[in-house]
Coordinates of C-alpha atoms and ligand atoms in Angstrom, one line a residue:
X25 CA -52.4 73.8 -68.7
X26 CA -49.9 75.3 -65.2
X27 CA -46.5 76.1 -65.5
X28 CA -45.6 76.6 -61.6
X29 CA -42.6 77.6 -59.7
X30 CA -41.5 77.3 -56.5
X31 CA -38.4 78.6 -53.7
X32 CA -35.4 76.9 -54.6
X33 CA -33.8 74.6 -50.9
X34 CA -30.1 75.1 -51.7
X35 CA -28.7 77.2 -48.9
X36 CA -25.7 79.0 -51.4
X37 CA -28.7 79.0 -54.3
X38 CA -30.0 82.9 -55.0
X39 CA -31.3 82.4 -58.3
X40 CA -34.7 82.1 -59.5
X41 CA -36.1 80.5 -62.6
X42 CA -38.8 83.0 -63.2
X43 CA -39.1 86.7 -63.7
X44 CA -42.8 88.8 -63.7
X45 CA -41.7 89.5 -67.7
X46 CA -41.7 85.9 -68.3
X47 CA -45.1 85.0 -66.2
X48 CA -46.4 87.1 -68.1
X49 CA -45.7 85.3 -71.4
X50 CA -47.0 82.4 -70.4
X51 CA -49.6 83.8 -69.7
X52 CA -49.7 84.4 -73.3
X53 CA -49.4 82.0 -74.5
X54 CA -52.5 80.5 -73.0
X55 CA -50.8 78.8 -69.2
X56 CA -51.8 79.1 -66.3
X57 CA -48.8 80.6 -63.6
X58 CA -48.6 79.5 -59.8
X59 CA -45.6 80.5 -57.8
X60 CA -44.5 80.1 -53.9
X61 CA -45.4 82.9 -51.9
X62 CA -41.7 84.8 -51.1
X63 CA -40.7 83.6 -54.6
X64 CA -39.1 86.7 -56.2
X65 CA -37.2 87.9 -52.3
X66 CA -33.4 86.7 -53.4
X67 CA -33.5 88.9 -55.6
X68 CA -36.0 92.1 -54.8
X69 CA -39.2 91.1 -56.3
X70 CA -42.7 91.2 -54.2
X71 CA -45.4 89.2 -55.3
X72 CA -47.5 91.9 -56.0
X73 CA -44.9 92.0 -59.3
X74 CA -45.7 88.6 -59.9
X75 CA -49.6 88.8 -59.5
X76 CA -50.2 92.0 -61.5
X77 CA -47.6 89.7 -64.5
X78 CA -51.9 87.4 -64.0
X79 CA -49.9 85.0 -61.8
X80 CA -51.5 83.5 -59.2
X81 CA -49.9 82.7 -55.8
X82 CA -50.0 80.1 -54.0
X83 CA -47.9 77.9 -51.4
X84 CA -45.2 75.7 -51.8
X85 CA -47.5 72.5 -51.4
X86 CA -50.2 73.2 -54.2
X87 CA -48.2 74.6 -56.1
X88 CA -46.0 71.4 -56.2
X89 CA -49.6 69.9 -56.4
X90 CA -51.1 71.3 -58.9
X91 CA -48.4 72.4 -62.2
X92 CA -47.7 69.9 -64.9
X93 CA -44.4 72.1 -66.0
X94 CA -43.0 72.7 -62.6
X95 CA -39.4 74.5 -62.7
X96 CA -36.7 75.5 -60.6
X97 CA -32.8 75.7 -61.3
X98 CA -31.1 73.0 -59.3
X99 CA -31.7 69.5 -59.4
X100 CA -35.8 68.9 -57.9
X101 CA -35.3 69.1 -52.9
X102 CA -37.5 65.8 -51.8
X103 CA -40.7 67.7 -51.3
X104 CA -40.7 68.7 -55.2
X105 CA -40.9 64.5 -55.4
X106 CA -43.4 64.0 -53.2
X107 CA -46.0 66.7 -53.8
X108 CA -45.3 66.6 -58.1
X109 CA -48.0 64.5 -60.4
X110 CA -47.5 62.0 -62.0
X111 CA -47.3 62.7 -66.1
X112 CA -46.0 66.0 -65.0
X113 CA -42.3 67.6 -66.1
X114 CA -39.0 69.1 -63.9
X115 CA -37.3 71.7 -65.9
X116 CA -34.1 72.2 -64.5
X117 CA -30.2 71.8 -64.2
X118 CA -30.5 68.3 -63.1
X119 CA -27.1 66.7 -62.9
X120 CA -28.0 63.4 -64.5
X121 CA -24.4 61.9 -65.0
X122 CA -24.4 62.0 -61.4
X123 CA -27.8 61.4 -59.6
X124 CA -28.7 57.8 -60.8
X125 CA -31.0 57.5 -57.9
X126 CA -32.5 61.1 -59.2
X127 CA -33.5 59.7 -61.6
X128 CA -34.5 56.5 -60.5
X129 CA -37.1 58.0 -58.4
X130 CA -38.6 60.8 -60.9
X131 CA -39.0 57.9 -63.0
X132 CA -40.9 55.5 -60.6
X133 CA -42.8 58.8 -59.7
X134 CA -43.7 59.2 -63.7
X135 CA -42.4 62.6 -63.4
X136 CA -40.7 63.5 -66.4
X137 CA -37.6 65.5 -66.0
X138 CA -35.5 68.0 -68.7
X139 CA -31.9 68.5 -68.3
X140 CA -31.2 71.9 -68.5
X141 CA -27.2 70.5 -69.6
X142 CA -29.0 68.4 -72.3
X143 CA -29.9 71.2 -74.4
X144 CA -27.4 70.9 -77.6
X145 CA -24.3 73.3 -77.8
X146 CA -25.3 74.8 -81.1
X147 CA -26.8 77.5 -83.0
X148 CA -30.1 77.1 -83.1
X149 CA -31.1 76.2 -79.0
X150 CA -28.8 79.4 -78.2
X151 CA -32.0 80.8 -76.8
X152 CA -32.4 77.8 -74.0
X153 CA -28.6 77.0 -73.8
X154 CA -28.8 78.4 -69.9
X155 CA -25.0 76.1 -69.3
X156 CA -24.2 78.8 -71.3
X157 CA -26.5 81.8 -69.9
X158 CA -25.0 81.3 -66.6
X159 CA -21.3 80.0 -67.4
X160 CA -20.9 83.6 -69.7
X161 CA -21.9 85.6 -65.8
X162 CA -19.4 83.2 -64.5
X163 CA -16.7 84.4 -66.1
X164 CA -16.9 87.6 -65.4
X165 CA -18.0 87.2 -61.7
X166 CA -15.1 85.2 -61.4
X167 CA -12.0 88.3 -62.5
X168 CA -14.7 90.5 -60.5
X169 CA -13.6 88.1 -57.8
X170 CA -10.2 87.6 -57.9
X171 CA -9.1 91.5 -58.9
X172 CA -10.9 92.3 -55.8
X173 CA -9.1 89.9 -53.8
X174 CA -6.0 91.2 -55.3
X175 CA -3.7 93.7 -53.7
X176 CA -3.0 95.4 -56.7
X177 CA -4.1 97.2 -59.9
X178 CA -4.2 95.6 -63.0
X179 CA -4.7 98.0 -65.5
X180 CA -1.3 99.7 -66.0
X181 CA -0.7 103.4 -64.5
X182 CA 1.4 105.9 -65.6
X183 CA 2.0 108.2 -62.8
X184 CA 4.4 110.9 -62.0
X185 CA 5.8 108.9 -59.1
X186 CA 6.1 105.3 -60.7
X187 CA 4.6 102.8 -63.6
X188 CA 2.8 100.0 -62.5
X189 CA 2.3 97.4 -65.0
X190 CA -0.2 95.5 -65.7
X191 CA -1.9 92.6 -62.5
X192 CA -1.3 88.7 -65.3
X193 CA -4.2 87.1 -65.7
X194 CA -4.0 83.2 -67.1
X195 CA -7.4 81.2 -68.1
X196 CA -8.1 77.9 -68.3
X197 CA -10.1 76.2 -69.7
X198 CA -11.2 79.0 -72.8
X199 CA -15.2 77.5 -73.2
X200 CA -17.6 80.4 -72.4
X201 CA -16.7 80.8 -68.7
X202 CA -13.3 81.3 -70.0
X203 CA -13.5 83.2 -72.8
X204 CA -16.0 86.0 -70.7
X205 CA -13.3 85.7 -67.7
X206 CA -10.7 87.3 -70.7
X207 CA -12.4 89.4 -71.9
X208 CA -13.2 90.9 -68.2
X209 CA -10.0 90.8 -67.5
X210 CA -8.6 92.6 -70.5
X211 CA -11.8 95.0 -70.4
X212 CA -10.2 95.7 -66.8
X213 CA -6.7 96.4 -68.3
X214 CA -4.5 93.0 -68.0
X215 CA -2.2 91.6 -69.7
X216 CA -4.3 87.8 -70.4
X217 CA -2.8 84.7 -70.9
X218 CA -4.9 81.7 -71.7
X219 CA -4.9 77.9 -72.4
X220 CA -7.4 75.0 -73.7
X221 CA -6.8 71.6 -74.8
X222 CA -9.4 72.2 -77.9
X223 CA -6.7 73.9 -80.1
X224 CA -9.3 75.2 -82.4
X225 CA -9.8 78.2 -79.7
X226 CA -6.4 79.7 -79.9
X227 CA -8.2 82.2 -82.8
X228 CA -10.7 83.3 -80.1
X229 CA -8.1 83.5 -77.6
X230 CA -6.5 86.6 -79.9
X231 CA -9.6 87.7 -81.1
X232 CA -9.8 89.2 -77.2
X233 CA -6.8 90.5 -77.4
X234 CA -5.3 87.9 -75.0
X235 CA -1.7 85.5 -75.6
X236 CA -2.7 81.8 -75.9
X237 CA -0.3 79.7 -74.6
X238 CA 1.1 76.5 -76.8
X239 CA 1.4 73.6 -74.6
X240 CA 2.4 70.3 -76.6
X241 CA 0.4 67.3 -74.5
X242 CA 0.2 65.1 -77.7
X243 CA -3.3 64.2 -79.6
X244 CA -5.8 66.1 -77.9
X245 CA -9.4 67.6 -79.7
X246 CA -12.2 67.6 -79.8
X247 CA -15.9 65.7 -79.6
X248 CA -18.8 65.8 -82.4
X249 CA -20.6 68.6 -79.7
X250 CA -17.8 71.0 -79.3
X251 CA -16.6 68.7 -75.8
X252 CA -13.4 68.8 -74.7
X253 CA -11.2 64.8 -74.5
X254 CA -11.1 63.5 -71.4
X255 CA -7.0 63.9 -70.9
X256 CA -4.5 60.6 -70.2
X257 CA -2.8 60.7 -67.1
X258 CA 0.5 61.1 -68.8
X259 CA -1.2 65.0 -70.8
X260 CA -2.5 65.9 -68.3
X261 CA 0.9 66.0 -67.0
X262 CA 2.6 67.5 -69.4
X263 CA -0.4 70.4 -68.8
X264 CA 0.9 71.2 -65.6
X265 CA 4.9 71.2 -66.4
X266 CA 4.1 73.4 -69.3
X267 CA 1.9 75.4 -67.2
X268 CA 4.4 75.9 -64.3
X269 CA 6.3 78.8 -65.7
X270 CA 3.4 80.9 -66.3
X271 CA 1.9 80.5 -63.0
X272 CA 4.5 81.5 -60.6
X273 CA 4.1 85.0 -62.7
X274 CA 0.9 84.6 -62.7
X275 CA -1.2 87.5 -60.2
X276 CA -4.8 86.2 -60.6
X277 CA -5.2 82.3 -62.2
X278 CA -9.2 81.5 -63.6
X279 CA -9.8 77.9 -63.8
X280 CA -12.7 77.0 -66.2
X281 CA -11.6 73.4 -67.4
X282 CA -14.2 70.8 -67.9
X283 CA -14.6 67.3 -69.5
X284 CA -18.7 66.6 -70.0
X285 CA -20.4 63.8 -68.2
X286 CA -16.5 63.2 -65.7
X287 CA -15.3 64.7 -62.9
X288 CA -13.6 68.2 -63.9
X289 CA -9.4 67.6 -64.3
X290 CA -6.8 68.9 -61.4
X291 CA -4.6 70.7 -63.4
X292 CA -2.8 73.0 -60.7
X293 CA -1.3 70.4 -57.6
X294 CA -1.3 70.8 -54.7
X295 CA 2.8 71.6 -55.4
X296 CA 2.0 74.3 -58.3
X297 CA -0.4 76.2 -56.0
X298 CA 2.2 76.6 -53.1
X299 CA 5.4 77.5 -56.3
X300 CA 3.1 80.3 -56.8
X301 CA 3.7 84.2 -56.1
X302 CA 1.6 85.0 -52.3
X303 CA -0.8 87.7 -52.7
X304 CA -1.8 86.0 -55.9
X305 CA -5.3 84.7 -56.2
X306 CA -7.0 81.2 -57.6
X307 CA -10.4 80.8 -58.8
X308 CA -12.1 77.7 -59.1
X309 CA -14.8 77.9 -61.4
X310 CA -15.2 73.7 -61.5
X311 CA -15.2 73.6 -57.3
X312 CA -18.7 71.7 -57.7
X313 CA -17.3 69.2 -60.2
X314 CA -14.1 68.2 -58.1
X315 CA -12.2 71.3 -58.4
X316 CA -9.5 71.8 -60.9
X317 CA -6.7 73.0 -57.8
X318 CA -5.7 71.2 -55.1
X319 CA -7.1 72.4 -51.6
X320 CA -10.2 74.3 -52.8
X321 CA -13.1 74.3 -51.2
X322 CA -16.9 73.9 -52.0
X323 CA -17.7 77.7 -51.2
X324 CA -14.6 78.5 -49.0
X325 CA -11.8 81.1 -49.7
X326 CA -8.7 79.4 -48.5
X327 CA -5.3 80.5 -47.9
X328 CA -2.4 78.3 -48.2
X329 CA 1.6 79.8 -48.5
X330 CA 0.1 83.4 -49.0
X331 CA -2.0 82.5 -52.0
X332 CA -5.5 82.8 -52.3
X333 CA -7.6 79.8 -53.9
X334 CA -11.9 80.8 -54.2
X335 CA -13.9 78.1 -54.4
X336 CA -16.6 80.0 -54.5
X337 CA -20.1 77.4 -56.1
X338 CA -22.6 80.0 -57.9
X339 CA -20.5 83.0 -59.7
X340 CA -24.3 83.8 -61.9
X341 CA -25.6 83.7 -58.6
X342 CA -23.3 86.8 -57.3
X343 CA -25.3 88.8 -60.6
X344 CA -28.5 86.9 -59.8
X345 CA -30.8 89.8 -61.3
X346 CA -29.3 88.8 -64.7
X347 CA -28.5 85.1 -64.4
X348 CA -32.2 84.8 -62.8
X349 CA -33.6 86.8 -66.2
X350 CA -31.3 84.5 -68.8
X351 CA -32.6 81.5 -66.8
X352 CA -36.5 82.3 -66.9
X353 CA -36.3 82.7 -70.7
X354 CA -34.2 79.5 -71.5
X355 CA -37.2 78.2 -69.2
X356 CA -39.6 79.1 -70.9
X357 CA -38.6 78.6 -75.0
X358 CA -37.6 74.8 -73.8
X359 CA -41.1 74.3 -72.0
X360 CA -42.5 75.7 -75.4
X361 CA -41.1 73.8 -77.4
X362 CA -41.6 70.9 -75.6
X363 CA -45.7 71.9 -75.5
X364 CA -45.3 72.5 -79.0
X365 CA -44.3 69.3 -79.4
X366 CA -46.8 67.5 -77.5
X367 CA -49.6 69.9 -78.7
X368 CA -48.6 68.4 -82.6
X369 CA -48.0 65.0 -81.7
X370 CA -51.3 64.4 -80.4
X371 CA -52.9 66.2 -82.8
X372 CA -50.9 64.8 -85.8
X373 CA -53.3 61.7 -84.0
X374 CA -56.6 62.5 -83.4
X375 CA -55.8 63.4 -87.9
X376 CA -56.4 60.0 -88.3
X377 CA -59.6 59.6 -87.1
X378 CA -62.6 61.9 -88.9
X379 CA -64.8 62.0 -86.0
X380 CA -61.7 63.6 -84.2
X381 CA -60.2 65.6 -87.3
X382 CA -61.0 68.8 -86.0
X383 CA -59.7 68.7 -82.7
X384 CA -56.3 67.6 -84.0
X385 CA -56.2 70.3 -86.3
X386 CA -57.0 73.3 -84.1
X387 CA -54.3 71.4 -81.3
X388 CA -52.0 70.6 -84.4
X389 CA -52.3 74.8 -85.9
X390 CA -52.0 75.1 -82.0
X391 CA -48.8 73.6 -81.3
X392 CA -47.6 75.5 -84.5
X393 CA -48.3 78.8 -83.2
X394 CA -46.3 78.4 -79.9
X395 CA -43.2 76.7 -81.5
X396 CA -43.5 79.9 -83.9
X397 CA -43.9 82.7 -81.2
X398 CA -40.8 81.4 -79.6
X399 CA -39.0 81.3 -81.9
X400 CA -39.3 84.3 -83.1
Ligands
LIG28 P1 -16.7 73.6 -70.6 O1 -17.2 73.7 -69.5 O2 -17.1 71.8 -70.7 O3 -15.2 73.3 -70.7 C1 -15.0 74.5 -70.2 C2 -13.5 74.6 -71.2 O4 -12.2 73.9 -70.3 C3 -13.8 73.8 -72.6 O5 -13.3 75.4 -73.3 C4 -12.6 72.9 -72.5 O6 -12.2 72.2 -73.7 C5 -11.3 73.2 -71.4 N1 -11.1 72.2 -70.5 C6 -11.1 70.3 -70.9 N2 -10.2 70.4 -70.4 C7 -9.2 70.7 -70.7 C8 -8.0 71.2 -69.7 N3 -8.0 70.0 -69.3 N4 -6.7 72.3 -69.7 C9 -7.5 72.8 -70.2 N5 -8.8 73.3 -70.5 C10 -9.5 72.3 -70.6 O7 -17.4 74.2 -72.2 P2 -18.5 74.9 -72.4 O8 -17.6 76.4 -72.3 O9 -19.6 74.3 -72.0 O10 -18.0 74.5 -74.2 C11 -18.1 73.9 -74.7 C12 -18.5 73.2 -76.0 O11 -19.8 74.3 -76.3 C13 -17.2 74.9 -76.8 O12 -16.7 74.2 -78.2 C14 -18.2 75.4 -76.6 O13 -17.7 77.1 -78.3 C15 -20.0 75.1 -77.4 N6 -20.6 76.1 -77.5 C16 -21.4 76.5 -78.5 C17 -22.6 77.1 -78.0 C18 -23.2 77.1 -79.6 O14 -24.3 78.3 -80.1 N7 -22.9 77.4 -81.2 C19 -22.9 77.6 -77.3 C20 -22.1 77.4 -75.8 C21 -21.0 76.4 -76.3

């Protein structure tokens, strides 16, 4: 079986789905690994490192035409669908809710696909949880980027020439990204407040030394998978009203609010941004799914009345070495479980007839071995 990787085509995507050390692990599982020439360039990995890990360097078309599994970061580009063979498997983020046409084209070509967004957000699946591994780095970078734009330091400083008060940071949405943003801002010495519609996160916010902001917006809660429920327009209005005072006092605001499968809620209207202090910084981490901030622009930094709004889509890509490493491992585990399940199912079927029972035993044992190997 061959697993292949090719360069991403989206102009602002610099992460890669396979590192040489992960290529070695595929080899140990018995797979051949095909890598498009120059694939690691964006994070300074030479083709030679892949060759040393046992992979083969090929042209883009060769990788796509010959691989049984193609791994990527973003949804497949047109040439992938064109060249990949029927019955092969594509693994990447897919944005499946918004990409019906793409899903139809994949189905027409009989290309199976795994959308990394649909890996269950449960402890047992954590190794494969690419959403978490990536937004964790994004949350860190949101604060770093905001801090680098702010004309203030974040910690309190007591100097002979006077005392500098700590910067005030407000994090809206306390999932994986928000928690990392809180932790990063705290580490830098800021005074941090946070809000989420899921009241269960209050304790997590406090455990990081930040203050949970309480806004009464009525019944909220979360789905059985832990995702926020969508607010009604009236609830959203109450939330905006309740955030105004804190916004007017904040130096940095990071918005991370998402509702799974839906457009991101607009939490800061243009009026609210205009009422903020000139010099303050807003990072809209939801910019790619519609944005939490009115006026934020995809991959642009805009200035409204002295307030800087950063709409950078690929914040994990700011630390592309780390995010690629985590993505690469998440894809490896997902691919390995799929291979293990297929071997196991085919093996079980073969056990049904005496002529193929021996092969059935061998296949299901191999499936078990792979599943155990990636779990440990
Ligand atoms: P997400 O990206 O879907 O949303 C980010 C945050 O925005 C969430 O905390 C959500 O509640 C919040 N939000 C939505 N609407 C909002 C609004 N109007 N105002 C303020 N905040 C709003 O979330 P995520 O980081 O992907 O996490 C989703 C869930 O998965 C969480 O419950 C998380 O704890 C859980 N999770 C579990 C594991 C695990 O291994 N058990 C791993 C990762 C995540």
